[in-house]
């Protein structure tokens, strides 16, 4: 009594039966679903989720070196260079020599990248609304705070998706 089969035999949390699988499973299930839907949405802008994330990062912190950005994203620097090359070739980012260390390049959004970012913000807002539609504003705040605590406890970098570690260079023209 007072327990629900959650895949781990733990106690039920709150009224009513819990969905099967436990919290970690539900986070993974929802995360995979949300990531897939976000990828579909940003593909309409000709971006991958990883590219969208880099554009957002450059908007928040322009002028960082490629090495710094690779470190923040958890990517090997050699892979990051190829990743940034695609966005530069599309005119969305600019590499500029770092005036303090001419061996380094600083990355910035181009005018085209800044314009695309406005569309990306609209897509991200619609995505957030759709995913969180069943929740009240208060519930969204509570959920965000709880998930933030879990992410921090796992040592995750705020605002950076751990999937950058496995980003590959895209082949061919943008979708």
JSON list of C-alpha atoms in Angstrom, two decimals:
[
{"chain": "A", "resi": 1, "resn": "UNK", "atom": "CA", "xyz": [0.00, 0.00, 0.00]},
{"chain": "A", "resi": 2, "resn": "UNK", "atom": "CA", "xyz": [1.24, 3.42, -0.86]},
{"chain": "A", "resi": 3, "resn": "UNK", "atom": "CA", "xyz": [3.54, 2.04, -3.55]},
{"chain": "A", "resi": 4, "resn": "UNK", "atom": "CA", "xyz": [3.19, 1.82, -7.28]},
{"chain": "A", "resi": 5, "resn": "UNK", "atom": "CA", "xyz": [5.23, -0.34, -9.60]},
{"chain": "A", "resi": 6, "resn": "UNK", "atom": "CA", "xyz": [7.66, 2.26, -10.93]},
{"chain": "A", "resi": 7, "resn": "UNK", "atom": "CA", "xyz": [10.14, -0.22, -12.29]},
{"chain": "A", "resi": 8, "resn": "UNK", "atom": "CA", "xyz": [12.19, 0.10, -9.12]},
{"chain": "A", "resi": 9, "resn": "UNK", "atom": "CA", "xyz": [9.57, -0.81, -6.52]},
{"chain": "A", "resi": 10, "resn": "UNK", "atom": "CA", "xyz": [9.86, 2.63, -4.90]},
{"chain": "A", "resi": 11, "resn": "UNK", "atom": "CA", "xyz": [7.06, 4.53, -3.20]},
{"chain": "A", "resi": 12, "resn": "UNK", "atom": "CA", "xyz": [4.59, 6.45, -5.28]},
{"chain": "A", "resi": 13, "resn": "UNK", "atom": "CA", "xyz": [5.09, 10.22, -5.25]},
{"chain": "A", "resi": 14, "resn": "UNK", "atom": "CA", "xyz": [1.92, 12.21, -4.94]},
{"chain": "A", "resi": 15, "resn": "UNK", "atom": "CA", "xyz": [-1.65, 11.19, -5.67]},
{"chain": "A", "resi": 16, "resn": "UNK", "atom": "CA", "xyz": [-2.49, 8.61, -8.29]},
{"chain": "A", "resi": 17, "resn": "UNK", "atom": "CA", "xyz": [-0.33, 6.00, -9.95]},
{"chain": "A", "resi": 18, "resn": "UNK", "atom": "CA", "xyz": [3.03, 7.00, -11.43]},
{"chain": "A", "resi": 19, "resn": "UNK", "atom": "CA", "xyz": [3.77, 6.19, -15.04]},
{"chain": "A", "resi": 20, "resn": "UNK", "atom": "CA", "xyz": [5.93, 3.09, -15.42]},
{"chain": "A", "resi": 21, "resn": "UNK", "atom": "CA", "xyz": [9.68, 3.41, -15.61]},
{"chain": "A", "resi": 22, "resn": "UNK", "atom": "CA", "xyz": [10.78, 5.75, -12.84]},
{"chain": "A", "resi": 23, "resn": "UNK", "atom": "CA", "xyz": [12.03, 9.32, -12.96]},
{"chain": "A", "resi": 24, "resn": "UNK", "atom": "CA", "xyz": [15.28, 8.63, -14.84]},
{"chain": "A", "resi": 25, "resn": "UNK", "atom": "CA", "xyz": [13.40, 6.74, -17.54]},
{"chain": "A", "resi": 26, "resn": "UNK", "atom": "CA", "xyz": [10.78, 9.49, -17.88]},
{"chain": "A", "resi": 27, "resn": "UNK", "atom": "CA", "xyz": [13.51, 12.13, -18.16]},
{"chain": "A", "resi": 28, "resn": "UNK", "atom": "CA", "xyz": [15.23, 10.11, -20.88]},
{"chain": "A", "resi": 29, "resn": "UNK", "atom": "CA", "xyz": [11.96, 9.43, -22.70]},
{"chain": "A", "resi": 30, "resn": "UNK", "atom": "CA", "xyz": [10.85, 13.06, -22.64]},
{"chain": "A", "resi": 31, "resn": "UNK", "atom": "CA", "xyz": [14.38, 14.29, -23.43]},
{"chain": "A", "resi": 32, "resn": "UNK", "atom": "CA", "xyz": [14.62, 12.09, -26.51]},
{"chain": "A", "resi": 33, "resn": "UNK", "atom": "CA", "xyz": [11.17, 13.18, -27.66]},
{"chain": "A", "resi": 34, "resn": "UNK", "atom": "CA", "xyz": [11.87, 16.88, -27.06]},
{"chain": "A", "resi": 35, "resn": "UNK", "atom": "CA", "xyz": [15.27, 16.66, -28.80]},
{"chain": "A", "resi": 36, "resn": "UNK", "atom": "CA", "xyz": [13.72, 14.98, -31.84]},
{"chain": "A", "resi": 37, "resn": "UNK", "atom": "CA", "xyz": [10.95, 17.59, -32.10]},
{"chain": "A", "resi": 38, "resn": "UNK", "atom": "CA", "xyz": [13.47, 20.44, -31.67]},
{"chain": "A", "resi": 39, "resn": "UNK", "atom": "CA", "xyz": [15.64, 18.96, -34.44]},
{"chain": "A", "resi": 40, "resn": "UNK", "atom": "CA", "xyz": [12.61, 18.90, -36.74]},
{"chain": "A", "resi": 41, "resn": "UNK", "atom": "CA", "xyz": [11.78, 22.51, -35.90]},
{"chain": "A", "resi": 42, "resn": "UNK", "atom": "CA", "xyz": [15.29, 23.93, -36.41]},
{"chain": "A", "resi": 43, "resn": "UNK", "atom": "CA", "xyz": [15.77, 21.96, -39.63]},
{"chain": "A", "resi": 44, "resn": "UNK", "atom": "CA", "xyz": [13.19, 24.33, -41.13]},
{"chain": "A", "resi": 45, "resn": "UNK", "atom": "CA", "xyz": [15.82, 27.04, -40.53]},
{"chain": "A", "resi": 46, "resn": "UNK", "atom": "CA", "xyz": [18.54, 24.92, -42.16]},
{"chain": "A", "resi": 47, "resn": "UNK", "atom": "CA", "xyz": [20.20, 24.19, -38.82]},
{"chain": "A", "resi": 48, "resn": "UNK", "atom": "CA", "xyz": [21.01, 21.20, -36.68]},
{"chain": "A", "resi": 49, "resn": "UNK", "atom": "CA", "xyz": [20.37, 21.48, -32.93]},
{"chain": "A", "resi": 50, "resn": "UNK", "atom": "CA", "xyz": [24.13, 21.70, -32.33]},
{"chain": "A", "resi": 51, "resn": "UNK", "atom": "CA", "xyz": [24.47, 24.58, -34.78]},
{"chain": "A", "resi": 52, "resn": "UNK", "atom": "CA", "xyz": [21.52, 26.34, -33.15]},
{"chain": "A", "resi": 53, "resn": "UNK", "atom": "CA", "xyz": [23.20, 25.94, -29.78]},
{"chain": "A", "resi": 54, "resn": "UNK", "atom": "CA", "xyz": [26.46, 27.44, -31.00]},
{"chain": "A", "resi": 55, "resn": "UNK", "atom": "CA", "xyz": [24.66, 30.44, -32.48]},
{"chain": "A", "resi": 56, "resn": "UNK", "atom": "CA", "xyz": [22.88, 31.00, -29.15]},
{"chain": "A", "resi": 57, "resn": "UNK", "atom": "CA", "xyz": [26.18, 30.66, -27.26]},
{"chain": "A", "resi": 58, "resn": "UNK", "atom": "CA", "xyz": [27.88, 33.20, -29.55]},
{"chain": "A", "resi": 59, "resn": "UNK", "atom": "CA", "xyz": [24.99, 35.61, -29.06]},
{"chain": "A", "resi": 60, "resn": "UNK", "atom": "CA", "xyz": [25.45, 35.39, -25.26]},
{"chain": "A", "resi": 61, "resn": "UNK", "atom": "CA", "xyz": [29.26, 35.46, -25.27]},
{"chain": "A", "resi": 62, "resn": "UNK", "atom": "CA", "xyz": [30.69, 36.85, -28.52]},
{"chain": "A", "resi": 63, "resn": "UNK", "atom": "CA", "xyz": [34.40, 36.97, -29.21]},
{"chain": "A", "resi": 64, "resn": "UNK", "atom": "CA", "xyz": [35.43, 33.75, -27.50]},
{"chain": "A", "resi": 65, "resn": "UNK", "atom": "CA", "xyz": [38.24, 31.73, -29.02]},
{"chain": "A", "resi": 66, "resn": "UNK", "atom": "CA", "xyz": [37.64, 28.48, -30.83]},
{"chain": "A", "resi": 67, "resn": "UNK", "atom": "CA", "xyz": [39.56, 26.68, -28.08]},
{"chain": "A", "resi": 68, "resn": "UNK", "atom": "CA", "xyz": [37.37, 28.22, -25.34]},
{"chain": "A", "resi": 69, "resn": "UNK", "atom": "CA", "xyz": [34.20, 27.31, -27.21]},
{"chain": "A", "resi": 70, "resn": "UNK", "atom": "CA", "xyz": [35.40, 23.76, -27.83]},
{"chain": "A", "resi": 71, "resn": "UNK", "atom": "CA", "xyz": [36.17, 23.41, -24.12]},
{"chain": "A", "resi": 72, "resn": "UNK", "atom": "CA", "xyz": [32.77, 24.79, -23.04]},
{"chain": "A", "resi": 73, "resn": "UNK", "atom": "CA", "xyz": [30.99, 22.45, -25.45]},
{"chain": "A", "resi": 74, "resn": "UNK", "atom": "CA", "xyz": [33.12, 19.44, -24.53]},
{"chain": "A", "resi": 75, "resn": "UNK", "atom": "CA", "xyz": [34.31, 18.96, -28.11]},
{"chain": "A", "resi": 76, "resn": "UNK", "atom": "CA", "xyz": [37.84, 18.18, -29.26]},
{"chain": "A", "resi": 77, "resn": "UNK", "atom": "CA", "xyz": [39.27, 21.39, -30.81]},
{"chain": "A", "resi": 78, "resn": "UNK", "atom": "CA", "xyz": [39.90, 19.69, -34.15]},
{"chain": "A", "resi": 79, "resn": "UNK", "atom": "CA", "xyz": [36.25, 18.65, -34.37]},
{"chain": "A", "resi": 80, "resn": "UNK", "atom": "CA", "xyz": [35.10, 22.12, -33.33]},
{"chain": "A", "resi": 81, "resn": "UNK", "atom": "CA", "xyz": [37.07, 23.76, -36.17]},
{"chain": "A", "resi": 82, "resn": "UNK", "atom": "CA", "xyz": [35.28, 21.62, -38.76]},
{"chain": "A", "resi": 83, "resn": "UNK", "atom": "CA", "xyz": [31.96, 22.28, -37.02]},
{"chain": "A", "resi": 84, "resn": "UNK", "atom": "CA", "xyz": [32.52, 26.06, -37.13]},
{"chain": "A", "resi": 85, "resn": "UNK", "atom": "CA", "xyz": [33.76, 25.90, -40.74]},
{"chain": "A", "resi": 86, "resn": "UNK", "atom": "CA", "xyz": [30.27, 24.94, -41.92]},
{"chain": "A", "resi": 87, "resn": "UNK", "atom": "CA", "xyz": [28.64, 27.90, -40.18]},
{"chain": "A", "resi": 88, "resn": "UNK", "atom": "CA", "xyz": [31.32, 30.26, -41.47]},
{"chain": "A", "resi": 89, "resn": "UNK", "atom": "CA", "xyz": [30.89, 28.96, -45.04]},
{"chain": "A", "resi": 90, "resn": "UNK", "atom": "CA", "xyz": [27.17, 29.68, -44.73]},
{"chain": "A", "resi": 91, "resn": "UNK", "atom": "CA", "xyz": [27.93, 33.24, -43.61]},
{"chain": "A", "resi": 92, "resn": "UNK", "atom": "CA", "xyz": [26.41, 32.79, -40.13]},
{"chain": "A", "resi": 93, "resn": "UNK", "atom": "CA", "xyz": [29.56, 33.31, -38.07]},
{"chain": "A", "resi": 94, "resn": "UNK", "atom": "CA", "xyz": [32.78, 35.24, -38.53]},
{"chain": "A", "resi": 95, "resn": "UNK", "atom": "CA", "xyz": [36.28, 34.38, -37.41]},
{"chain": "A", "resi": 96, "resn": "UNK", "atom": "CA", "xyz": [38.41, 37.38, -36.48]},
{"chain": "A", "resi": 97, "resn": "UNK", "atom": "CA", "xyz": [41.99, 37.46, -35.27]},
{"chain": "A", "resi": 98, "resn": "UNK", "atom": "CA", "xyz": [42.19, 37.97, -31.54]},
{"chain": "A", "resi": 99, "resn": "UNK", "atom": "CA", "xyz": [43.93, 41.34, -31.13]},
{"chain": "A", "resi": 100, "resn": "UNK", "atom": "CA", "xyz": [45.60, 40.16, -27.90]},
{"chain": "A", "resi": 101, "resn": "UNK", "atom": "CA", "xyz": [46.90, 36.88, -29.35]},
{"chain": "A", "resi": 102, "resn": "UNK", "atom": "CA", "xyz": [47.17, 36.80, -33.15]},
{"chain": "A", "resi": 103, "resn": "UNK", "atom": "CA", "xyz": [47.47, 32.99, -33.08]},
{"chain": "A", "resi": 104, "resn": "UNK", "atom": "CA", "xyz": [43.85, 32.72, -31.93]},
{"chain": "A", "resi": 105, "resn": "UNK", "atom": "CA", "xyz": [40.59, 33.40, -33.71]},
{"chain": "A", "resi": 106, "resn": "UNK", "atom": "CA", "xyz": [37.62, 34.92, -31.96]},
{"chain": "A", "resi": 107, "resn": "UNK", "atom": "CA", "xyz": [34.15, 33.93, -33.17]},
{"chain": "A", "resi": 108, "resn": "UNK", "atom": "CA", "xyz": [31.22, 36.27, -33.65]},
{"chain": "A", "resi": 109, "resn": "UNK", "atom": "CA", "xyz": [27.76, 36.07, -35.17]},
{"chain": "A", "resi": 110, "resn": "UNK", "atom": "CA", "xyz": [27.57, 37.70, -38.58]},
{"chain": "A", "resi": 111, "resn": "UNK", "atom": "CA", "xyz": [24.63, 39.93, -39.54]},
{"chain": "A", "resi": 112, "resn": "UNK", "atom": "CA", "xyz": [23.06, 36.89, -41.24]},
{"chain": "A", "resi": 113, "resn": "UNK", "atom": "CA", "xyz": [23.62, 34.82, -38.09]},
{"chain": "A", "resi": 114, "resn": "UNK", "atom": "CA", "xyz": [22.02, 37.51, -35.94]},
{"chain": "A", "resi": 115, "resn": "UNK", "atom": "CA", "xyz": [19.01, 37.62, -38.28]},
{"chain": "A", "resi": 116, "resn": "UNK", "atom": "CA", "xyz": [18.69, 33.83, -38.21]},
{"chain": "A", "resi": 117, "resn": "UNK", "atom": "CA", "xyz": [18.89, 33.91, -34.41]},
{"chain": "A", "resi": 118, "resn": "UNK", "atom": "CA", "xyz": [15.62, 35.88, -34.30]},
{"chain": "A", "resi": 119, "resn": "UNK", "atom": "CA", "xyz": [13.87, 33.03, -36.14]},
{"chain": "A", "resi": 120, "resn": "UNK", "atom": "CA", "xyz": [15.60, 30.52, -33.88]},
{"chain": "A", "resi": 121, "resn": "UNK", "atom": "CA", "xyz": [14.23, 32.30, -30.80]},
{"chain": "A", "resi": 122, "resn": "UNK", "atom": "CA", "xyz": [10.70, 32.04, -32.20]},
{"chain": "A", "resi": 123, "resn": "UNK", "atom": "CA", "xyz": [11.16, 28.32, -32.89]},
{"chain": "A", "resi": 124, "resn": "UNK", "atom": "CA", "xyz": [12.61, 27.71, -29.41]},
{"chain": "A", "resi": 125, "resn": "UNK", "atom": "CA", "xyz": [9.75, 29.60, -27.75]},
{"chain": "A", "resi": 126, "resn": "UNK", "atom": "CA", "xyz": [7.14, 27.61, -29.67]},
{"chain": "A", "resi": 127, "resn": "UNK", "atom": "CA", "xyz": [8.96, 24.39, -28.78]},
{"chain": "A", "resi": 128, "resn": "UNK", "atom": "CA", "xyz": [9.06, 25.27, -25.08]},
{"chain": "A", "resi": 129, "resn": "UNK", "atom": "CA", "xyz": [5.35, 26.14, -25.14]},
{"chain": "A", "resi": 130, "resn": "UNK", "atom": "CA", "xyz": [4.42, 22.87, -26.83]},
{"chain": "A", "resi": 131, "resn": "UNK", "atom": "CA", "xyz": [6.50, 20.68, -24.53]},
{"chain": "A", "resi": 132, "resn": "UNK", "atom": "CA", "xyz": [5.27, 22.40, -21.36]},
{"chain": "A", "resi": 133, "resn": "UNK", "atom": "CA", "xyz": [1.68, 23.01, -22.45]},
{"chain": "A", "resi": 134, "resn": "UNK", "atom": "CA", "xyz": [0.06, 20.83, -19.74]},
{"chain": "A", "resi": 135, "resn": "UNK", "atom": "CA", "xyz": [1.85, 22.73, -16.94]},
{"chain": "A", "resi": 136, "resn": "UNK", "atom": "CA", "xyz": [0.89, 25.96, -15.22]},
{"chain": "A", "resi": 137, "resn": "UNK", "atom": "CA", "xyz": [3.44, 28.79, -15.03]},
{"chain": "A", "resi": 138, "resn": "UNK", "atom": "CA", "xyz": [4.11, 27.86, -11.39]},
{"chain": "A", "resi": 139, "resn": "UNK", "atom": "CA", "xyz": [4.61, 24.19, -12.27]},
{"chain": "A", "resi": 140, "resn": "UNK", "atom": "CA", "xyz": [7.00, 25.15, -15.08]},
{"chain": "A", "resi": 141, "resn": "UNK", "atom": "CA", "xyz": [9.05, 27.18, -12.63]},
{"chain": "A", "resi": 142, "resn": "UNK", "atom": "CA", "xyz": [9.12, 24.34, -10.12]},
{"chain": "A", "resi": 143, "resn": "UNK", "atom": "CA", "xyz": [10.07, 21.81, -12.77]},
{"chain": "A", "resi": 144, "resn": "UNK", "atom": "CA", "xyz": [12.84, 24.05, -14.14]},
{"chain": "A", "resi": 145, "resn": "UNK", "atom": "CA", "xyz": [14.25, 24.53, -10.62]},
{"chain": "A", "resi": 146, "resn": "UNK", "atom": "CA", "xyz": [14.18, 20.80, -9.87]},
{"chain": "A", "resi": 147, "resn": "UNK", "atom": "CA", "xyz": [15.75, 19.86, -13.20]},
{"chain": "A", "resi": 148, "resn": "UNK", "atom": "CA", "xyz": [18.39, 22.55, -12.70]},
{"chain": "A", "resi": 149, "resn": "UNK", "atom": "CA", "xyz": [19.29, 21.00, -9.35]},
{"chain": "A", "resi": 150, "resn": "UNK", "atom": "CA", "xyz": [19.54, 17.55, -10.91]},
{"chain": "A", "resi": 151, "resn": "UNK", "atom": "CA", "xyz": [21.71, 18.86, -13.77]},
{"chain": "A", "resi": 152, "resn": "UNK", "atom": "CA", "xyz": [24.00, 20.68, -11.36]},
{"chain": "A", "resi": 153, "resn": "UNK", "atom": "CA", "xyz": [24.37, 17.56, -9.20]},
{"chain": "A", "resi": 154, "resn": "UNK", "atom": "CA", "xyz": [25.44, 15.64, -12.30]},
{"chain": "A", "resi": 155, "resn": "UNK", "atom": "CA", "xyz": [28.09, 18.26, -13.11]},
{"chain": "A", "resi": 156, "resn": "UNK", "atom": "CA", "xyz": [26.44, 19.40, -16.34]},
{"chain": "A", "resi": 157, "resn": "UNK", "atom": "CA", "xyz": [27.39, 22.79, -17.77]},
{"chain": "A", "resi": 158, "resn": "UNK", "atom": "CA", "xyz": [24.40, 25.16, -17.60]},
{"chain": "A", "resi": 159, "resn": "UNK", "atom": "CA", "xyz": [22.96, 25.89, -21.05]},
{"chain": "A", "resi": 160, "resn": "UNK", "atom": "CA", "xyz": [25.20, 23.39, -22.87]},
{"chain": "A", "resi": 161, "resn": "UNK", "atom": "CA", "xyz": [23.79, 20.14, -24.23]},
{"chain": "A", "resi": 162, "resn": "UNK", "atom": "CA", "xyz": [26.11, 17.18, -23.54]},
{"chain": "A", "resi": 163, "resn": "UNK", "atom": "CA", "xyz": [25.52, 15.93, -27.09]},
{"chain": "A", "resi": 164, "resn": "UNK", "atom": "CA", "xyz": [28.25, 18.24, -28.43]},
{"chain": "A", "resi": 165, "resn": "UNK", "atom": "CA", "xyz": [30.80, 15.60, -27.45]},
{"chain": "A", "resi": 166, "resn": "UNK", "atom": "CA", "xyz": [29.58, 13.47, -30.35]},
{"chain": "A", "resi": 167, "resn": "UNK", "atom": "CA", "xyz": [28.85, 16.16, -32.98]},
{"chain": "A", "resi": 168, "resn": "UNK", "atom": "CA", "xyz": [30.03, 15.20, -36.42]},
{"chain": "A", "resi": 169, "resn": "UNK", "atom": "CA", "xyz": [30.59, 17.48, -39.38]},
{"chain": "A", "resi": 170, "resn": "UNK", "atom": "CA", "xyz": [27.50, 17.54, -41.57]},
{"chain": "A", "resi": 171, "resn": "UNK", "atom": "CA", "xyz": [27.91, 16.20, -45.06]},
{"chain": "A", "resi": 172, "resn": "UNK", "atom": "CA", "xyz": [26.36, 18.03, -47.98]},
{"chain": "A", "resi": 173, "resn": "UNK", "atom": "CA", "xyz": [24.25, 21.20, -48.15]},
{"chain": "A", "resi": 174, "resn": "UNK", "atom": "CA", "xyz": [21.89, 22.24, -45.36]},
{"chain": "A", "resi": 175, "resn": "UNK", "atom": "CA", "xyz": [18.45, 20.64, -45.37]}
]
